[in-house]
PDB file of C-alpha atoms and ligand atoms in Angstrom:
ATOM      1  CA  MET A1363     125.844  79.525-119.854  1.00  0.00           C
ATOM      2  CA  TYR A1364     128.206  76.581-120.165  1.00  0.00           C
ATOM      3  CA  GLU A1365     130.004  77.290-116.921  1.00  0.00           C
ATOM      4  CA  ALA A1366     126.927  77.449-114.683  1.00  0.00           C
ATOM      5  CA  SER A1367     126.980  73.681-114.083  1.00  0.00           C
ATOM      6  CA  LEU A1368     130.627  73.831-112.961  1.00  0.00           C
ATOM      7  CA  ILE A1369     130.264  76.560-110.369  1.00  0.00           C
ATOM      8  CA  ASP A1370     129.838  75.894-106.681  1.00  0.00           C
ATOM      9  CA  GLU A1371     129.805  79.476-105.472  1.00  0.00           C
ATOM     10  CA  VAL A1372     130.129  82.965-106.931  1.00  0.00           C
ATOM     11  CA  LEU A1373     132.435  85.005-104.699  1.00  0.00           C
ATOM     12  CA  VAL A1374     132.434  88.277-106.640  1.00  0.00           C
ATOM     13  CA  SER A1375     129.859  89.134-109.305  1.00  0.00           C
ATOM     14  CA  GLU A1376     130.605  90.800-112.634  1.00  0.00           C
ATOM     15  CA  GLU A1377     128.736  93.916-111.550  1.00  0.00           C
ATOM     16  CA  GLU A1378     130.797  94.198-108.375  1.00  0.00           C
ATOM     17  CA  ILE A1379     134.012  93.855-110.386  1.00  0.00           C
ATOM     18  CA  LEU A1380     133.009  96.486-112.938  1.00  0.00           C
ATOM     19  CA  ASN A1381     131.968  98.906-110.188  1.00  0.00           C
ATOM     20  CA  LYS A1382     135.264  98.283-108.416  1.00  0.00           C
ATOM     21  CA  CYS A1383     137.201  99.022-111.623  1.00  0.00           C
ATOM     22  CA  ARG A1384     135.428 102.380-111.842  1.00  0.00           C
ATOM     23  CA  GLU A1385     136.291 103.109-108.216  1.00  0.00           C
ATOM     24  CA  LEU A1386     139.952 102.065-108.609  1.00  0.00           C
ATOM     25  CA  GLY A1387     140.187 103.941-111.909  1.00  0.00           C
ATOM     26  CA  ALA A1388     139.168 107.170-110.183  1.00  0.00           C
ATOM     27  CA  VAL A1389     141.709 106.619-107.389  1.00  0.00           C
ATOM     28  CA  LEU A1390     144.496 105.832-109.874  1.00  0.00           C
ATOM     29  CA  THR A1391     143.601 108.864-111.982  1.00  0.00           C
ATOM     30  CA  LYS A1392     144.204 111.049-108.914  1.00  0.00           C
ATOM     31  CA  GLU A1393     147.372 109.179-108.005  1.00  0.00           C
ATOM     32  CA  TYR A1394     149.035 109.646-111.394  1.00  0.00           C
ATOM     33  CA  GLU A1395     147.478 112.867-112.730  1.00  0.00           C
ATOM     34  CA  LYS A1396     150.522 115.016-111.949  1.00  0.00           C
ATOM     35  CA  GLU A1397     152.853 113.165-114.316  1.00  0.00           C
ATOM     36  CA  PRO A1398     150.842 110.783-116.484  1.00  0.00           C
ATOM     37  CA  GLU A1399     153.574 110.847-119.140  1.00  0.00           C
ATOM     38  CA  ASN A1400     155.841 109.063-116.672  1.00  0.00           C
ATOM     39  CA  LEU A1401     153.376 106.247-115.977  1.00  0.00           C
ATOM     40  CA  LEU A1402     153.646 102.786-117.501  1.00  0.00           C
ATOM     41  CA  VAL A1403     150.857 100.338-116.705  1.00  0.00           C
ATOM     42  CA  VAL A1404     152.217  96.777-116.768  1.00  0.00           C
ATOM     43  CA  GLY A1405     149.901  93.772-116.861  1.00  0.00           C
ATOM     44  CA  LEU A1406     151.088  90.334-115.802  1.00  0.00           C
ATOM     45  CA  LEU A1407     150.017  87.777-118.374  1.00  0.00           C
ATOM     46  CA  ARG A1408     147.809  85.939-118.555  1.00  0.00           C
ATOM     47  CA  GLY A1409     145.659  86.353-115.483  1.00  0.00           C
ATOM     48  CA  ALA A1410     145.572  90.150-115.364  1.00  0.00           C
ATOM     49  CA  VAL A1411     144.145  90.666-118.871  1.00  0.00           C
ATOM     50  CA  PRO A1412     140.377  90.996-118.167  1.00  0.00           C
ATOM     51  CA  PHE A1413     140.947  93.121-115.049  1.00  0.00           C
ATOM     52  CA  MET A1414     143.516  95.303-116.781  1.00  0.00           C
ATOM     53  CA  SER A1415     141.244  95.819-119.761  1.00  0.00           C
ATOM     54  CA  GLU A1416     138.413  97.113-117.538  1.00  0.00           C
ATOM     55  CA  LEU A1417     140.726  99.127-115.310  1.00  0.00           C
ATOM     56  CA  VAL A1418     142.617 101.073-117.983  1.00  0.00           C
ATOM     57  CA  LYS A1419     139.312 102.241-119.471  1.00  0.00           C
ATOM     58  CA  ARG A1420     138.555 103.889-116.120  1.00  0.00           C
ATOM     59  CA  ILE A1421     141.880 105.697-115.753  1.00  0.00           C
ATOM     60  CA  ASP A1422     141.150 109.135-117.149  1.00  0.00           C
ATOM     61  CA  LEU A1423     144.704 109.931-118.293  1.00  0.00           C
ATOM     62  CA  PRO A1424     146.748 109.439-121.471  1.00  0.00           C
ATOM     63  CA  ILE A1425     148.462 106.202-120.489  1.00  0.00           C
ATOM     64  CA  ILE A1426     150.749 103.666-122.112  1.00  0.00           C
ATOM     65  CA  TYR A1427     150.526 100.021-121.200  1.00  0.00           C
ATOM     66  CA  ASP A1428     152.645  96.927-121.713  1.00  0.00           C
ATOM     67  CA  PHE A1429     152.658  93.312-120.612  1.00  0.00           C
ATOM     68  CA  MET A1430     155.066  90.837-119.153  1.00  0.00           C
ATOM     69  CA  ALA A1431     154.806  87.158-118.324  1.00  0.00           C
ATOM     70  CA  ALA A1432     156.569  85.599-115.383  1.00  0.00           C
ATOM     71  CA  SER A1433     156.347  82.295-113.623  1.00  0.00           C
ATOM     72  CA  SER A1434     157.540  81.584-110.146  1.00  0.00           C
ATOM     73  CA  TYR A1435     159.350  78.360-109.492  1.00  0.00           C
ATOM     74  CA  SER A1436     161.085  76.776-106.522  1.00  0.00           C
ATOM     75  CA  GLY A1437     164.772  77.205-107.070  1.00  0.00           C
ATOM     76  CA  THR A1438     167.579  76.668-104.635  1.00  0.00           C
ATOM     77  CA  GLU A1439     166.218  79.499-102.521  1.00  0.00           C
ATOM     78  CA  SER A1440     163.326  78.445-100.314  1.00  0.00           C
ATOM     79  CA  LEU A1441     161.409  81.560-101.311  1.00  0.00           C
ATOM     80  CA  GLY A1442     161.121  80.622-104.949  1.00  0.00           C
ATOM     81  CA  ASP A1443     162.467  82.592-107.837  1.00  0.00           C
ATOM     82  CA  ILE A1444     160.905  84.139-110.869  1.00  0.00           C
ATOM     83  CA  LYS A1445     161.453  83.351-114.512  1.00  0.00           C
ATOM     84  CA  ILE A1446     160.626  85.977-117.134  1.00  0.00           C
ATOM     85  CA  LEU A1447     158.791  84.344-120.019  1.00  0.00           C
ATOM     86  CA  LEU A1448     157.979  87.582-121.841  1.00  0.00           C
ATOM     87  CA  ASP A1449     159.739  90.840-121.172  1.00  0.00           C
ATOM     88  CA  LEU A1450     158.618  94.460-121.534  1.00  0.00           C
ATOM     89  CA  HIS A1451     158.974  96.191-124.874  1.00  0.00           C
ATOM     90  CA  SER A1452     160.939  99.231-123.819  1.00  0.00           C
ATOM     91  CA  SER A1453     163.111 100.699-121.098  1.00  0.00           C
ATOM     92  CA  ILE A1454     161.452 101.588-117.793  1.00  0.00           C
ATOM     93  CA  VAL A1455     164.325 103.682-116.441  1.00  0.00           C
ATOM     94  CA  GLY A1456     162.850 106.526-114.386  1.00  0.00           C
ATOM     95  CA  LYS A1457     159.238 105.388-114.974  1.00  0.00           C
ATOM     96  CA  ASP A1458     156.423 105.073-112.477  1.00  0.00           C
ATOM     97  CA  VAL A1459     155.234 101.527-113.008  1.00  0.00           C
ATOM     98  CA  LEU A1460     151.745 100.423-112.057  1.00  0.00           C
ATOM     99  CA  LEU A1461     151.800  96.635-111.930  1.00  0.00           C
ATOM    100  CA  VAL A1462     148.410  95.007-112.538  1.00  0.00           C
ATOM    101  CA  GLU A1463     147.939  91.537-111.019  1.00  0.00           C
ATOM    102  CA  ASP A1464     145.004  89.145-110.870  1.00  0.00           C
ATOM    103  CA  ILE A1465     145.631  87.960-107.310  1.00  0.00           C
ATOM    104  CA  VAL A1466     148.198  88.256-104.551  1.00  0.00           C
ATOM    105  CA  ASP A1467     148.398  84.808-103.001  1.00  0.00           C
ATOM    106  CA  THR A1468     151.738  83.792-101.426  1.00  0.00           C
ATOM    107  CA  GLY A1469     153.025  87.201-102.553  1.00  0.00           C
ATOM    108  CA  ILE A1470     156.142  85.740-104.157  1.00  0.00           C
ATOM    109  CA  THR A1471     155.281  86.848-107.697  1.00  0.00           C
ATOM    110  CA  VAL A1472     154.630  90.448-106.702  1.00  0.00           C
ATOM    111  CA  LEU A1473     157.734  90.586-104.510  1.00  0.00           C
ATOM    112  CA  ARG A1474     159.987  89.213-107.247  1.00  0.00           C
ATOM    113  CA  VAL A1475     158.506  91.230-110.100  1.00  0.00           C
ATOM    114  CA  LYS A1476     158.741  94.428-108.050  1.00  0.00           C
ATOM    115  CA  GLU A1477     162.425  93.683-107.338  1.00  0.00           C
ATOM    116  CA  LEU A1478     163.007  93.056-111.007  1.00  0.00           C
ATOM    117  CA  LEU A1479     161.311  96.283-112.112  1.00  0.00           C
ATOM    118  CA  TYR A1480     163.326  98.318-109.610  1.00  0.00           C
ATOM    119  CA  ASN A1481     166.487  96.585-110.869  1.00  0.00           C
ATOM    120  CA  LYS A1482     165.543  97.674-114.373  1.00  0.00           C
ATOM    121  CA  GLY A1483     165.527 101.284-113.144  1.00  0.00           C
ATOM    122  CA  ALA A1484     161.877 102.073-112.385  1.00  0.00           C
ATOM    123  CA  ARG A1485     161.423 105.191-110.234  1.00  0.00           C
ATOM    124  CA  SER A1486     158.417 103.714-108.445  1.00  0.00           C
ATOM    125  CA  VAL A1487     156.540 100.430-108.626  1.00  0.00           C
ATOM    126  CA  LYS A1488     153.024 100.214-107.227  1.00  0.00           C
ATOM    127  CA  VAL A1489     150.674  97.270-107.403  1.00  0.00           C
ATOM    128  CA  VAL A1490     146.967  97.031-108.057  1.00  0.00           C
ATOM    129  CA  ALA A1491     145.447  93.563-107.656  1.00  0.00           C
ATOM    130  CA  LEU A1492     141.899  92.442-108.350  1.00  0.00           C
ATOM    131  CA  LEU A1493     142.027  89.942-105.483  1.00  0.00           C
ATOM    132  CA  ASP A1494     143.967  89.446-102.288  1.00  0.00           C
ATOM    133  CA  LYS A1495     144.190  86.200-100.297  1.00  0.00           C
ATOM    134  CA  PRO A1496     146.044  87.399 -97.163  1.00  0.00           C
ATOM    135  CA  GLU A1497     145.729  84.054 -95.342  1.00  0.00           C
ATOM    136  CA  ARG A1498     148.097  82.487 -97.878  1.00  0.00           C
ATOM    137  CA  ARG A1499     150.862  85.065 -97.645  1.00  0.00           C
ATOM    138  CA  GLU A1500     154.415  83.718 -97.332  1.00  0.00           C
ATOM    139  CA  VAL A1501     156.332  86.950 -97.806  1.00  0.00           C
ATOM    140  CA  ASP A1502     155.802  90.431 -96.457  1.00  0.00           C
ATOM    141  CA  VAL A1503     154.317  92.165 -99.469  1.00  0.00           C
ATOM    142  CA  LYS A1504     151.100  94.055-100.038  1.00  0.00           C
ATOM    143  CA  ALA A1505     149.325  95.438-103.066  1.00  0.00           C
ATOM    144  CA  ASP A1506     148.891  99.197-102.897  1.00  0.00           C
ATOM    145  CA  TRP A1507     145.289  98.834-104.089  1.00  0.00           C
ATOM    146  CA  VAL A1508     143.104  95.725-103.852  1.00  0.00           C
ATOM    147  CA  GLY A1509     139.727  95.101-105.427  1.00  0.00           C
ATOM    148  CA  PHE A1510     138.472  92.345-103.127  1.00  0.00           C
ATOM    149  CA  THR A1511     139.908  90.417-100.190  1.00  0.00           C
ATOM    150  CA  ILE A1512     138.825  86.794-100.401  1.00  0.00           C
ATOM    151  CA  PRO A1513     139.080  83.746 -98.128  1.00  0.00           C
ATOM    152  CA  ASN A1514     141.563  80.943 -98.692  1.00  0.00           C
ATOM    153  CA  LYS A1515     139.751  79.256-101.572  1.00  0.00           C
ATOM    154  CA  PHE A1516     140.979  78.443-105.074  1.00  0.00           C
ATOM    155  CA  VAL A1517     139.059  80.692-107.440  1.00  0.00           C
ATOM    156  CA  VAL A1518     138.605  80.976-111.190  1.00  0.00           C
ATOM    157  CA  GLY A1519     137.164  83.524-113.595  1.00  0.00           C
ATOM    158  CA  PHE A1520     137.929  87.075-114.687  1.00  0.00           C
ATOM    159  CA  GLY A1521     141.379  85.962-115.830  1.00  0.00           C
ATOM    160  CA  LEU A1522     142.041  83.255-113.248  1.00  0.00           C
ATOM    161  CA  ASP A1523     142.345  79.716-114.585  1.00  0.00           C
ATOM    162  CA  TYR A1524     142.279  76.102-113.651  1.00  0.00           C
ATOM    163  CA  ASP A1525     144.510  74.243-116.105  1.00  0.00           C
ATOM    164  CA  GLN A1526     144.255  77.271-118.460  1.00  0.00           C
ATOM    165  CA  LEU A1527     140.451  77.022-118.554  1.00  0.00           C
ATOM    166  CA  TYR A1528     137.749  79.295-117.106  1.00  0.00           C
ATOM    167  CA  ARG A1529     139.685  82.564-117.523  1.00  0.00           C
ATOM    168  CA  ASN A1530     136.776  83.905-119.603  1.00  0.00           C
ATOM    169  CA  ILE A1531     134.125  83.394-116.915  1.00  0.00           C
ATOM    170  CA  PRO A1532     132.969  86.966-116.224  1.00  0.00           C
ATOM    171  CA  TYR A1533     132.955  86.706-112.398  1.00  0.00           C
ATOM    172  CA  ILE A1534     135.016  85.162-109.581  1.00  0.00           C
ATOM    173  CA  ALA A1535     133.899  81.712-108.565  1.00  0.00           C
ATOM    174  CA  VAL A1536     134.782  78.485-106.802  1.00  0.00           C
ATOM    175  CA  LEU A1537     134.486  75.366-108.947  1.00  0.00           C
ATOM    176  CA  LYS A1538     132.603  72.252-107.904  1.00  0.00           C
ATOM    177  CA  PRO A1539     135.003  69.663-106.434  1.00  0.00           C
ATOM    178  CA  GLU A1540     134.183  67.153-109.182  1.00  0.00           C
ATOM    179  CA  VAL A1541     135.679  69.497-111.807  1.00  0.00           C
ATOM    180  CA  TYR A1542     139.133  68.818-110.385  1.00  0.00           C
ATOM    181  CA  THR A1543     138.789  65.057-110.678  1.00  0.00           C
ATOM    182  CA  HIS A1544     138.395  65.109-114.478  1.00  0.00           C
TER     183      HIS A1544
HETATM  184  P1  5GP B   4     151.602  84.263-105.729  1.00  0.00           P
HETATM  185  O1  5GP B   4     151.455  82.997-104.926  1.00  0.00           O
HETATM  186  O2  5GP B   4     152.974  84.369-106.284  1.00  0.00           O
HETATM  187  O3  5GP B   4     151.152  85.460-104.959  1.00  0.00           O
HETATM  188  O4  5GP B   4     150.589  84.155-106.958  1.00  0.00           O
HETATM  189  C1  5GP B   4     151.018  83.649-108.175  1.00  0.00           C
HETATM  190  C2  5GP B   4     149.898  83.355-109.119  1.00  0.00           C
HETATM  191  O5  5GP B   4     149.221  82.193-108.674  1.00  0.00           O
HETATM  192  C3  5GP B   4     148.806  84.394-109.290  1.00  0.00           C
HETATM  193  O6  5GP B   4     149.153  85.447-110.148  1.00  0.00           O
HETATM  194  C4  5GP B   4     147.724  83.522-109.899  1.00  0.00           C
HETATM  195  O7  5GP B   4     147.912  83.414-111.294  1.00  0.00           O
HETATM  196  C5  5GP B   4     147.950  82.179-109.229  1.00  0.00           C
HETATM  197  N1  5GP B   4     146.928  81.980-108.178  1.00  0.00           N
HETATM  198  C6  5GP B   4     147.032  82.240-106.877  1.00  0.00           C
HETATM  199  N2  5GP B   4     145.871  81.967-106.225  1.00  0.00           N
HETATM  200  C7  5GP B   4     145.019  81.526-107.179  1.00  0.00           C
HETATM  201  C8  5GP B   4     143.644  81.104-107.179  1.00  0.00           C
HETATM  202  O8  5GP B   4     142.924  81.076-106.162  1.00  0.00           O
HETATM  203  N3  5GP B   4     143.115  80.739-108.388  1.00  0.00           N
HETATM  204  C9  5GP B   4     143.841  80.745-109.522  1.00  0.00           C
HETATM  205  N4  5GP B   4     143.211  80.361-110.636  1.00  0.00           N
HETATM  206  N5  5GP B   4     145.121  81.137-109.578  1.00  0.00           N
HETATM  207  C10 5GP B   4     145.708  81.537-108.415  1.00  0.00           C
END
């Protein structure tokens, strides 16, 4: 495969990810089975796409999903603010939102998007993230469900990019240092 020569270390294999999606799918099925009609699964573009696509197949309920795109930036507030690049299609007033994220790193994106979804009238907002990098956290926020906790390394694959590349690598990996110098 083309990417093999670029990879220093595989942190999470494809098989581990797919098994984890099954496991999380079963947990989320139980969590939302009482009122599945009230659930809206929201994926954060673009990183969450491969994870979300595996996960929703393992949630054994009639669900609706949507996407939004947000980017955090350093504004006047030291915390950083969030800019919505693509908004949801319909109203979420009274909905139980399940936010699907690729990784919780500083935590700023999840904190800000959760605030925003509550401001838009969501009844509940819970977060499922494929990866968690707790060492990097800058704000007090946690995903409700996490696939894998990883060390403080920059990773790519399964939706995560470097300069928009490598999102389609089917596992989580660390790139060789020389990749960053090109
Ligand atoms: P936050 O710092 O707000 O928690 O994370 C914001 C975004 O930064 C994540 O959704 C993800 O797209 C990106 N990010 C954080 N850590 C990594 C990483 O190790 N690799 C890649 N490719 N992106 C990351």
